Amino acid sequence: MINNTGGPAEGDTFDAGAGSILRQPKAVWATAGASVVAFMGIGLVDPILPSIAKGLDATPSQVSLLFTSYFLITAVAMLVTGFVSSRIGGKKTLLLGLALVVVFAGLAGTSGSVGELVGFRAGWGLGNALFVSTALAVIVGAAAGGSAAAILLYESALGLGMACGPLLGALLGNASWRYPFFGTAFLMAVGFLCITAFLKEQPRPAKKTSLLDPIKALGHGGLASAAVSAFFYNYTFFTVLAFTPFVLNMTPYKSGAVFFCWGLLLAVFSVIVAPRMQARFGSLKVLGGSLVLLAADVLVLGYGNHTAAVVCTILSGAFIGVNNTVYTELALGVSDAPRPVASAGYNFVRWFAAAAAPYFAPKIEEWSDIRIPFVVAAITAVIGAVVVYVRRNALSHEAEELQPKHAAEDSVTVFAG
């Protein structure tokens, strides 16, 4: 069962032997499968950005608005998802999110202009926010054998989706840039039918979430510091994700392979490597060091040759994976706000950077040259590290005491929203 914070209830076992990941009800598999597709949607367009630009006669800055509209709506939706799910329940929130993705992903494939595509992508972002912000609590609530198997299943869905999204985009996009959108709509429609058939309604939280609760939570100095640092980090993150495909200028298949390797490193370092590094060196040292290394990596990406750009793009997945996990622990452990509320406030701030980077990076290139967007991205990563150092006292409350075994649970919660 789940408590009114959306996490496991007290007494819910969270040890490695809590149950087999394979012995789950059909409802859990249906939700996890839909989660894979939902996370695919984040990187789906990466390999086909140049193809979309060519097909719609658009500039890189116009096509990058696909990310801007998606994440801008996602940021605003962070204030809405808890409000909605605490009133209509988890199952209805999942189905509402899936329905919106099916409709808007399908419409995106019919777009006749980049403006239409950007608009439909925004609707897709709203649906995805509603779905992924609710899926973890639903899986934990419906899972058999305790939380451990459920959390492992969900984090596996996250990693698989982030890695396979670019592959799906490349596979279908090699024939037409429209096909990945139609493919996503079809897969999410299958997920909608499976959840309708197999998932029972989950218990609603005892306390309803208001629209202002996430904003009020940001009044805590530690949470606000984590959100501000993550804002600058996310600008770097999404410069890599949204602008690098234009720099690599590869076929959809080759670009998809690069971002598949990137996604694998992200998943491995987020779930396996980061908790071990935290246990040895402490969260703040790991985060500061990883941000500085990410800054160096994107500088080499921008100034190196093509081979260096490919290697650094893939390698950035490792630093991004570490950062995602540590930021998550800081955001959820530094204040006494309920996890969903702290997560919503934190994501409300950081997703604005995810919306800004895809827009400004191509604009900066137009104003200067192709290297400068990566210089800016390196600077924002360093600013994120500086915020961590300057605000280390506010961030250190509970940061070094968090149990590494909870990192996986929290990382998928915050990453998803």
CSV table of C-alpha atoms in Angstrom, one decimal:
chain,number,residue,atom,x,y,z
A,1,MET,CA,0.0,0.0,0.0
A,2,ILE,CA,1.0,3.6,-0.2
A,3,ASN,CA,0.9,6.4,2.3
A,4,ASN,CA,-0.5,9.8,1.8
A,5,THR,CA,2.9,11.1,0.6
A,6,GLY,CA,2.7,8.7,-2.4
A,7,GLY,CA,5.6,6.5,-1.2
A,8,PRO,CA,5.6,3.1,0.5
A,9,ALA,CA,3.5,2.8,3.6
A,10,GLU,CA,5.2,2.3,7.0
A,11,GLY,CA,6.2,-1.3,7.4
A,12,ASP,CA,6.4,-1.9,3.6
A,13,THR,CA,9.4,-4.0,3.1
A,14,PHE,CA,12.2,-2.5,1.1
A,15,ASP,CA,15.0,-5.0,1.3
A,16,ALA,CA,16.6,-6.9,-1.6
A,17,GLY,CA,14.6,-10.0,-0.9
A,18,ALA,CA,11.2,-8.4,-0.8
A,19,GLY,CA,10.0,-10.3,-3.8
A,20,SER,CA,10.9,-11.3,-7.3
A,21,ILE,CA,10.7,-8.5,-9.9
A,22,LEU,CA,9.1,-11.1,-12.3
A,23,ARG,CA,6.3,-12.1,-9.9
A,24,GLN,CA,4.0,-9.1,-10.3
A,25,PRO,CA,0.3,-8.7,-11.1
A,26,LYS,CA,-0.7,-7.8,-14.7
A,27,ALA,CA,-1.6,-4.3,-13.5
A,28,VAL,CA,2.0,-3.7,-12.5
A,29,TRP,CA,3.4,-5.0,-15.9
A,30,ALA,CA,0.8,-2.9,-17.7
A,31,THR,CA,1.8,0.3,-15.9
A,32,ALA,CA,5.6,-0.4,-16.2
A,33,GLY,CA,5.2,-1.1,-19.9
A,34,ALA,CA,3.4,2.2,-20.5
A,35,SER,CA,6.2,3.9,-18.4
A,36,VAL,CA,8.8,2.6,-20.8
A,37,VAL,CA,7.0,4.2,-23.7
A,38,ALA,CA,6.4,7.4,-21.7
A,39,PHE,CA,10.2,7.8,-21.0
A,40,MET,CA,10.9,7.0,-24.6
A,41,GLY,CA,9.1,10.2,-25.6
A,42,ILE,CA,11.8,12.3,-24.0
A,43,GLY,CA,14.6,11.3,-26.4
A,44,LEU,CA,12.4,10.1,-29.2
A,45,VAL,CA,12.9,13.1,-31.4
A,46,ASP,CA,16.7,13.3,-30.9
A,47,PRO,CA,17.8,11.3,-34.0
A,48,ILE,CA,15.2,12.9,-36.2
A,49,LEU,CA,15.6,16.6,-35.4
A,50,PRO,CA,17.6,17.2,-38.6
A,51,SER,CA,15.0,15.2,-40.6
A,52,ILE,CA,12.2,17.2,-39.1
A,53,ALA,CA,14.0,20.4,-40.0
A,54,LYS,CA,14.5,19.3,-43.6
A,55,GLY,CA,10.9,17.9,-43.9
A,56,LEU,CA,9.2,21.1,-42.6
A,57,ASP,CA,11.8,23.5,-44.0
A,58,ALA,CA,12.6,24.8,-40.5
A,59,THR,CA,15.7,26.1,-38.8
A,60,PRO,CA,17.4,24.2,-35.9
A,61,SER,CA,16.1,26.9,-33.5
A,62,GLN,CA,12.6,26.3,-34.7
A,63,VAL,CA,12.8,22.5,-34.4
A,64,SER,CA,14.4,22.7,-31.0
A,65,LEU,CA,11.1,24.3,-29.8
A,66,LEU,CA,9.8,20.7,-29.7
A,67,PHE,CA,11.7,20.4,-26.4
A,68,THR,CA,10.9,23.9,-25.3
A,69,SER,CA,7.1,23.5,-25.6
A,70,TYR,CA,7.3,20.0,-24.1
A,71,PHE,CA,9.2,20.9,-21.0
A,72,LEU,CA,7.6,24.3,-20.5
A,73,ILE,CA,4.2,22.6,-20.2
A,74,THR,CA,5.8,19.9,-18.0
A,75,ALA,CA,7.1,22.5,-15.6
A,76,VAL,CA,3.8,24.2,-15.2
A,77,ALA,CA,2.1,20.8,-15.0
A,78,MET,CA,4.1,20.0,-11.8
A,79,LEU,CA,1.8,22.3,-9.9
A,80,VAL,CA,-1.3,20.4,-11.3
A,81,THR,CA,-0.5,16.7,-11.2
A,82,GLY,CA,-0.7,16.3,-7.4
A,83,PHE,CA,-3.8,18.4,-7.3
A,84,VAL,CA,-5.5,16.2,-10.0
A,85,SER,CA,-4.3,12.8,-8.7
A,86,SER,CA,-5.3,13.5,-5.1
A,87,ARG,CA,-8.9,14.2,-6.3
A,88,ILE,CA,-9.6,11.7,-9.1
A,89,GLY,CA,-7.3,8.9,-8.1
A,90,GLY,CA,-4.2,7.3,-9.6
A,91,LYS,CA,-5.9,5.1,-12.3
A,92,LYS,CA,-7.9,8.0,-13.7
A,93,THR,CA,-4.9,10.2,-13.7
A,94,LEU,CA,-2.8,7.6,-15.6
A,95,LEU,CA,-5.6,7.1,-18.2
A,96,LEU,CA,-6.0,10.9,-18.6
A,97,GLY,CA,-2.3,11.3,-19.2
A,98,LEU,CA,-2.2,8.4,-21.6
A,99,ALA,CA,-5.2,9.6,-23.6
A,100,LEU,CA,-3.6,13.0,-24.0
A,101,VAL,CA,-0.3,11.5,-25.2
A,102,VAL,CA,-2.2,9.3,-27.7
A,103,VAL,CA,-4.1,12.2,-29.1
A,104,PHE,CA,-1.2,14.7,-29.3
A,105,ALA,CA,1.5,12.3,-30.5
A,106,GLY,CA,-0.9,11.1,-33.3
A,107,LEU,CA,-1.6,14.7,-34.2
A,108,ALA,CA,2.1,15.5,-34.2
A,109,GLY,CA,2.6,13.0,-36.9
A,110,THR,CA,0.1,14.8,-39.1
A,111,SER,CA,1.7,18.3,-38.7
A,112,GLY,CA,2.1,20.4,-41.8
A,113,SER,CA,4.3,23.0,-40.2
A,114,VAL,CA,6.8,23.3,-37.4
A,115,GLY,CA,4.4,25.5,-35.5
A,116,GLU,CA,1.7,22.8,-35.4
A,117,LEU,CA,4.3,20.2,-34.4
A,118,VAL,CA,5.5,22.4,-31.5
A,119,GLY,CA,1.9,22.9,-30.3
A,120,PHE,CA,1.1,19.3,-30.4
A,121,ARG,CA,4.3,18.5,-28.6
A,122,ALA,CA,3.1,20.8,-25.8
A,123,GLY,CA,-0.1,18.8,-25.4
A,124,TRP,CA,2.0,15.6,-25.3
A,125,GLY,CA,4.1,17.1,-22.5
A,126,LEU,CA,1.0,17.7,-20.4
A,127,GLY,CA,-0.1,14.1,-20.9
A,128,ASN,CA,3.3,12.7,-20.1
A,129,ALA,CA,3.6,14.8,-16.9
A,130,LEU,CA,0.3,13.5,-15.6
A,131,PHE,CA,1.3,9.9,-16.4
A,132,VAL,CA,4.9,9.6,-15.2
A,133,SER,CA,4.3,11.7,-12.0
A,134,THR,CA,1.6,9.1,-11.0
A,135,ALA,CA,3.0,5.8,-12.3
A,136,LEU,CA,5.5,5.1,-9.5
A,137,ALA,CA,3.0,5.4,-6.7
A,138,VAL,CA,0.6,3.2,-8.7
A,139,ILE,CA,3.2,0.5,-9.3
A,140,VAL,CA,4.2,0.5,-5.6
A,141,GLY,CA,0.5,0.3,-4.6
A,142,ALA,CA,-0.3,-2.5,-6.9
A,143,ALA,CA,3.0,-4.5,-6.6
A,144,ALA,CA,3.3,-7.9,-4.9
A,145,GLY,CA,6.2,-8.7,-2.6
A,146,GLY,CA,7.0,-5.3,-1.1
A,147,SER,CA,8.5,-2.1,-2.5
A,148,ALA,CA,11.9,-3.4,-3.6
A,149,ALA,CA,10.7,-5.3,-6.6
A,150,ALA,CA,8.3,-2.6,-7.6
A,151,ILE,CA,10.9,0.2,-7.5
A,152,LEU,CA,13.4,-1.9,-9.4
A,153,LEU,CA,10.8,-2.6,-12.1
A,154,TYR,CA,10.1,1.1,-12.4
A,155,GLU,CA,13.7,2.3,-12.5
A,156,SER,CA,14.3,-0.4,-15.1
A,157,ALA,CA,11.4,1.1,-17.1
A,158,LEU,CA,13.0,4.5,-16.8
A,159,GLY,CA,16.4,3.3,-18.0
A,160,LEU,CA,15.0,1.2,-20.8
A,161,GLY,CA,12.8,4.1,-22.0
A,162,MET,CA,15.6,6.7,-22.0
A,163,ALA,CA,17.9,4.3,-23.9
A,164,CYS,CA,15.4,3.0,-26.4
A,165,GLY,CA,13.7,6.2,-27.2
A,166,PRO,CA,16.4,7.3,-29.6
A,167,LEU,CA,16.5,3.8,-31.1
A,168,LEU,CA,12.8,3.9,-31.8
A,169,GLY,CA,13.1,7.4,-33.2
A,170,ALA,CA,15.9,6.2,-35.5
A,171,LEU,CA,14.3,3.0,-36.6
A,172,LEU,CA,10.9,4.6,-37.6
A,173,GLY,CA,12.4,8.0,-38.5
A,174,ASN,CA,14.7,6.6,-41.1
A,175,ALA,CA,11.6,6.0,-43.3
A,176,SER,CA,9.8,9.2,-42.3
A,177,TRP,CA,10.1,11.7,-39.4
A,178,ARG,CA,6.3,11.3,-38.9
A,179,TYR,CA,6.4,7.6,-38.1
A,180,PRO,CA,8.0,7.9,-34.6
A,181,PHE,CA,5.0,10.0,-33.5
A,182,PHE,CA,2.5,7.5,-34.9
A,183,GLY,CA,4.4,4.6,-33.3
A,184,THR,CA,4.3,6.3,-29.9
A,185,ALA,CA,0.6,7.0,-30.2
A,186,PHE,CA,0.0,3.3,-31.0
A,187,LEU,CA,2.1,2.0,-28.1
A,188,MET,CA,0.5,4.4,-25.6
A,189,ALA,CA,-3.0,3.3,-26.9
A,190,VAL,CA,-2.0,-0.3,-26.1
A,191,GLY,CA,-0.9,0.9,-22.7
A,192,PHE,CA,-4.2,2.7,-22.2
A,193,LEU,CA,-6.2,-0.5,-22.9
A,194,CYS,CA,-4.0,-2.7,-20.7
A,195,ILE,CA,-4.3,-0.3,-17.7
A,196,THR,CA,-8.0,0.0,-18.2
A,197,ALA,CA,-8.3,-3.8,-18.2
A,198,PHE,CA,-5.8,-4.8,-15.5
A,199,LEU,CA,-5.4,-1.9,-13.0
A,200,LYS,CA,-7.8,-1.4,-10.1
A,201,GLU,CA,-8.3,2.0,-8.7
A,202,GLN,CA,-5.7,2.9,-6.0
A,203,PRO,CA,-6.5,4.4,-2.6
A,204,ARG,CA,-6.6,8.2,-2.7
A,205,PRO,CA,-4.3,10.2,-0.3
A,206,ALA,CA,-5.9,11.2,3.0
A,207,LYS,CA,-5.0,14.8,2.3
A,208,LYS,CA,-5.6,16.6,-1.0
A,209,THR,CA,-2.8,18.5,-2.5
A,210,SER,CA,-3.4,22.2,-3.3
A,211,LEU,CA,-1.9,24.1,-6.3
A,212,LEU,CA,0.2,26.2,-4.0
A,213,ASP,CA,1.7,23.5,-1.9
A,214,PRO,CA,4.8,23.0,-4.2
A,215,ILE,CA,5.5,26.7,-4.2
A,216,LYS,CA,5.2,27.0,-0.5
A,217,ALA,CA,7.7,24.1,-0.1
A,218,LEU,CA,10.3,26.1,-2.0
A,219,GLY,CA,10.3,28.5,1.0
A,220,HIS,CA,12.7,26.0,2.6
A,221,GLY,CA,16.3,27.2,2.0
A,222,GLY,CA,17.7,23.8,1.3
A,223,LEU,CA,15.0,22.8,-1.2
A,224,ALA,CA,15.3,26.2,-2.9
A,225,SER,CA,19.1,25.8,-3.2
A,226,ALA,CA,18.8,22.3,-4.7
A,227,ALA,CA,16.2,23.6,-7.2
A,228,VAL,CA,18.3,26.6,-8.2
A,229,SER,CA,21.5,24.5,-8.6
A,230,ALA,CA,19.5,21.9,-10.6
A,231,PHE,CA,18.1,24.7,-12.8
A,232,PHE,CA,21.6,25.6,-14.0
A,233,TYR,CA,22.5,21.9,-14.3
A,234,ASN,CA,19.5,21.2,-16.4
A,235,TYR,CA,20.4,23.9,-18.9
A,236,THR,CA,23.6,21.9,-19.5
A,237,PHE,CA,21.8,18.6,-19.6
A,238,PHE,CA,19.3,19.7,-22.3
A,239,THR,CA,21.9,21.6,-24.3
A,240,VAL,CA,23.5,18.2,-24.8
A,241,LEU,CA,20.2,16.4,-25.4
A,242,ALA,CA,18.5,18.9,-27.8
A,243,PHE,CA,21.4,20.7,-29.6
A,244,THR,CA,24.0,18.0,-30.0
A,245,PRO,CA,22.1,16.1,-32.8
A,246,PHE,CA,22.6,19.1,-35.0
A,247,VAL,CA,26.4,19.2,-34.2
A,248,LEU,CA,26.8,15.5,-34.8
A,249,ASN,CA,24.9,15.8,-38.1
A,250,MET,CA,24.6,12.0,-38.5
A,251,THR,CA,22.0,9.7,-40.0
A,252,PRO,CA,19.0,8.8,-37.8
A,253,TYR,CA,20.5,5.3,-37.3
A,254,LYS,CA,23.9,6.5,-36.2
A,255,SER,CA,22.5,9.3,-34.0
A,256,GLY,CA,20.1,6.8,-32.4
A,257,ALA,CA,23.0,4.5,-31.6
A,258,VAL,CA,25.0,7.4,-30.0
A,259,PHE,CA,22.1,8.4,-27.8
A,260,PHE,CA,21.3,4.7,-27.0
A,261,CYS,CA,24.8,4.4,-25.5
A,262,TRP,CA,24.2,7.7,-23.8
A,263,GLY,CA,21.0,6.4,-22.2
A,264,LEU,CA,22.6,3.2,-21.1
A,265,LEU,CA,25.4,5.1,-19.2
A,266,LEU,CA,22.8,7.4,-17.7
A,267,ALA,CA,20.8,4.4,-16.4
A,268,VAL,CA,23.8,2.5,-15.1
A,269,PHE,CA,25.4,5.5,-13.3
A,270,SER,CA,22.1,6.7,-11.9
A,271,VAL,CA,21.0,3.4,-10.4
A,272,ILE,CA,24.3,1.5,-9.7
A,273,VAL,CA,27.3,3.9,-9.6
A,274,ALA,CA,26.0,7.0,-8.0
A,275,PRO,CA,24.8,5.4,-4.7
A,276,ARG,CA,28.2,3.7,-4.2
A,277,MET,CA,30.1,6.9,-4.9
A,278,GLN,CA,27.8,8.7,-2.4
A,279,ALA,CA,28.5,6.1,0.3
A,280,ARG,CA,32.2,6.6,-0.1
A,281,PHE,CA,32.6,10.3,-0.7
A,282,GLY,CA,29.4,12.0,0.4
A,283,SER,CA,26.6,13.5,-1.7
A,284,LEU,CA,27.8,17.1,-2.0
A,285,LYS,CA,31.4,16.1,-3.0
A,286,VAL,CA,30.1,13.7,-5.6
A,287,LEU,CA,27.7,16.3,-7.0
A,288,GLY,CA,30.2,19.1,-7.2
A,289,GLY,CA,32.8,16.9,-8.8
A,290,SER,CA,30.4,15.5,-11.3
A,291,LEU,CA,29.2,19.0,-12.3
A,292,VAL,CA,32.7,20.2,-12.9
A,293,LEU,CA,33.5,17.1,-15.0
A,294,LEU,CA,30.3,17.6,-17.0
A,295,ALA,CA,31.4,21.1,-17.7
A,296,ALA,CA,34.8,19.9,-19.0
A,297,ASP,CA,33.1,17.2,-21.1
A,298,VAL,CA,30.8,19.6,-22.9
A,299,LEU,CA,33.7,22.0,-23.6
A,300,VAL,CA,35.5,19.1,-25.3
A,301,LEU,CA,32.3,18.2,-27.1
A,302,GLY,CA,32.1,21.7,-28.5
A,303,TYR,CA,35.8,22.2,-29.4
A,304,GLY,CA,36.9,18.7,-30.3
A,305,ASN,CA,36.7,16.9,-33.7
A,306,HIS,CA,33.7,14.8,-34.7
A,307,THR,CA,35.0,11.7,-32.9
A,308,ALA,CA,35.6,13.6,-29.7
A,309,ALA,CA,32.0,15.0,-30.0
A,310,VAL,CA,30.6,11.5,-30.3
A,311,VAL,CA,32.6,10.2,-27.3
A,312,CYS,CA,31.8,13.2,-25.1
A,313,THR,CA,28.1,13.0,-26.0
A,314,ILE,CA,28.0,9.4,-24.8
A,315,LEU,CA,30.2,10.1,-21.8
A,316,SER,CA,28.0,12.9,-20.6
A,317,GLY,CA,25.3,10.3,-19.9
A,318,ALA,CA,27.5,9.0,-17.0
A,319,PHE,CA,27.7,12.5,-15.4
A,320,ILE,CA,24.1,13.2,-16.0
A,321,GLY,CA,23.1,9.9,-14.4
A,322,VAL,CA,25.1,10.7,-11.2
A,323,ASN,CA,23.7,14.2,-11.0
A,324,ASN,CA,20.1,13.1,-11.4
A,325,THR,CA,20.4,10.7,-8.5
A,326,VAL,CA,22.2,13.1,-6.1
A,327,TYR,CA,20.0,16.0,-6.9
A,328,THR,CA,17.0,13.8,-6.2
A,329,GLU,CA,18.2,12.8,-2.8
A,330,LEU,CA,19.0,16.4,-1.9
A,331,ALA,CA,15.5,17.6,-3.1
A,332,LEU,CA,13.6,15.0,-1.2
A,333,GLY,CA,15.7,14.7,1.9
A,334,VAL,CA,16.7,18.3,2.7
A,335,SER,CA,13.2,19.5,3.8
A,336,ASP,CA,10.3,18.1,5.7
A,337,ALA,CA,7.8,18.6,2.9
A,338,PRO,CA,6.0,15.4,1.7
A,339,ARG,CA,7.9,13.8,-1.2
A,340,PRO,CA,5.4,14.5,-3.9
A,341,VAL,CA,5.1,18.1,-2.8
A,342,ALA,CA,8.9,18.6,-2.6
A,343,SER,CA,9.3,16.9,-6.0
A,344,ALA,CA,6.7,19.1,-7.6
A,345,GLY,CA,8.3,22.3,-6.3
A,346,TYR,CA,11.8,21.2,-7.3
A,347,ASN,CA,10.7,20.1,-10.8
A,348,PHE,CA,8.7,23.2,-11.3
A,349,VAL,CA,11.9,25.2,-11.1
A,350,ARG,CA,14.3,22.9,-12.9
A,351,TRP,CA,12.1,22.0,-15.9
A,352,PHE,CA,12.1,25.7,-16.9
A,353,ALA,CA,15.8,25.3,-17.8
A,354,ALA,CA,15.0,22.2,-19.8
A,355,ALA,CA,12.6,24.4,-21.8
A,356,ALA,CA,15.1,27.3,-22.1
A,357,ALA,CA,18.2,25.4,-23.3
A,358,PRO,CA,16.7,24.0,-26.5
A,359,TYR,CA,15.6,27.4,-27.5
A,360,PHE,CA,18.7,29.4,-26.6
A,361,ALA,CA,21.4,27.0,-27.7
A,362,PRO,CA,20.6,27.3,-31.5
A,363,LYS,CA,20.0,31.1,-31.1
A,364,ILE,CA,23.4,31.5,-29.5
A,365,GLU,CA,24.9,29.6,-32.4
A,366,GLU,CA,23.2,31.9,-34.8
A,367,TRP,CA,24.6,34.9,-33.0
A,368,SER,CA,28.1,33.5,-32.6
A,369,ASP,CA,29.3,30.1,-33.7
A,370,ILE,CA,28.6,26.4,-33.0
A,371,ARG,CA,31.1,26.2,-30.1
A,372,ILE,CA,29.7,29.0,-27.9
A,373,PRO,CA,26.4,27.1,-26.9
A,374,PHE,CA,28.7,24.5,-25.3
A,375,VAL,CA,30.7,27.2,-23.5
A,376,VAL,CA,27.5,28.6,-22.1
A,377,ALA,CA,26.5,25.0,-21.1
A,378,ALA,CA,29.8,24.5,-19.3
A,379,ILE,CA,29.4,27.8,-17.5
A,380,THR,CA,25.9,26.8,-16.2
A,381,ALA,CA,27.2,23.5,-15.0
A,382,VAL,CA,30.0,25.3,-13.0
A,383,ILE,CA,27.4,27.7,-11.6
A,384,GLY,CA,25.4,24.7,-10.4
A,385,ALA,CA,28.5,23.5,-8.6
A,386,VAL,CA,29.1,26.9,-7.1
A,387,VAL,CA,25.6,27.0,-5.7
A,388,VAL,CA,26.2,23.6,-4.1
A,389,TYR,CA,29.4,24.8,-2.5
A,390,VAL,CA,28.1,28.2,-1.3
A,391,ARG,CA,24.9,26.7,0.0
A,392,ARG,CA,26.5,23.5,1.4
A,393,ASN,CA,25.3,24.1,4.9
A,394,ALA,CA,21.7,24.4,3.8
A,395,LEU,CA,22.0,21.4,1.6
A,396,SER,CA,23.9,19.2,4.1
A,397,HIS,CA,20.9,18.7,6.4
A,398,GLU,CA,20.2,15.0,6.0
A,399,ALA,CA,22.2,14.9,2.7
A,400,GLU,CA,25.0,12.8,4.0
A,401,GLU,CA,22.6,10.6,6.1
A,402,LEU,CA,20.3,9.5,3.3
A,403,GLN,CA,20.3,5.8,2.8
A,404,PRO,CA,21.8,4.8,-0.6
A,405,LYS,CA,19.2,2.1,-1.0
A,406,HIS,CA,16.5,4.8,-1.3
A,407,ALA,CA,18.3,6.5,-4.2
A,408,ALA,CA,16.6,4.4,-6.8
A,409,GLU,CA,13.1,5.1,-5.5
A,410,ASP,CA,13.7,8.8,-5.2
A,411,SER,CA,15.6,9.2,-8.5
A,412,VAL,CA,12.7,7.9,-10.5
A,413,THR,CA,10.2,10.0,-8.5
A,414,VAL,CA,12.0,13.3,-9.1
A,415,PHE,CA,13.1,12.6,-12.6
A,416,ALA,CA,9.5,11.7,-13.6
A,417,GLY,CA,8.1,14.6,-11.7
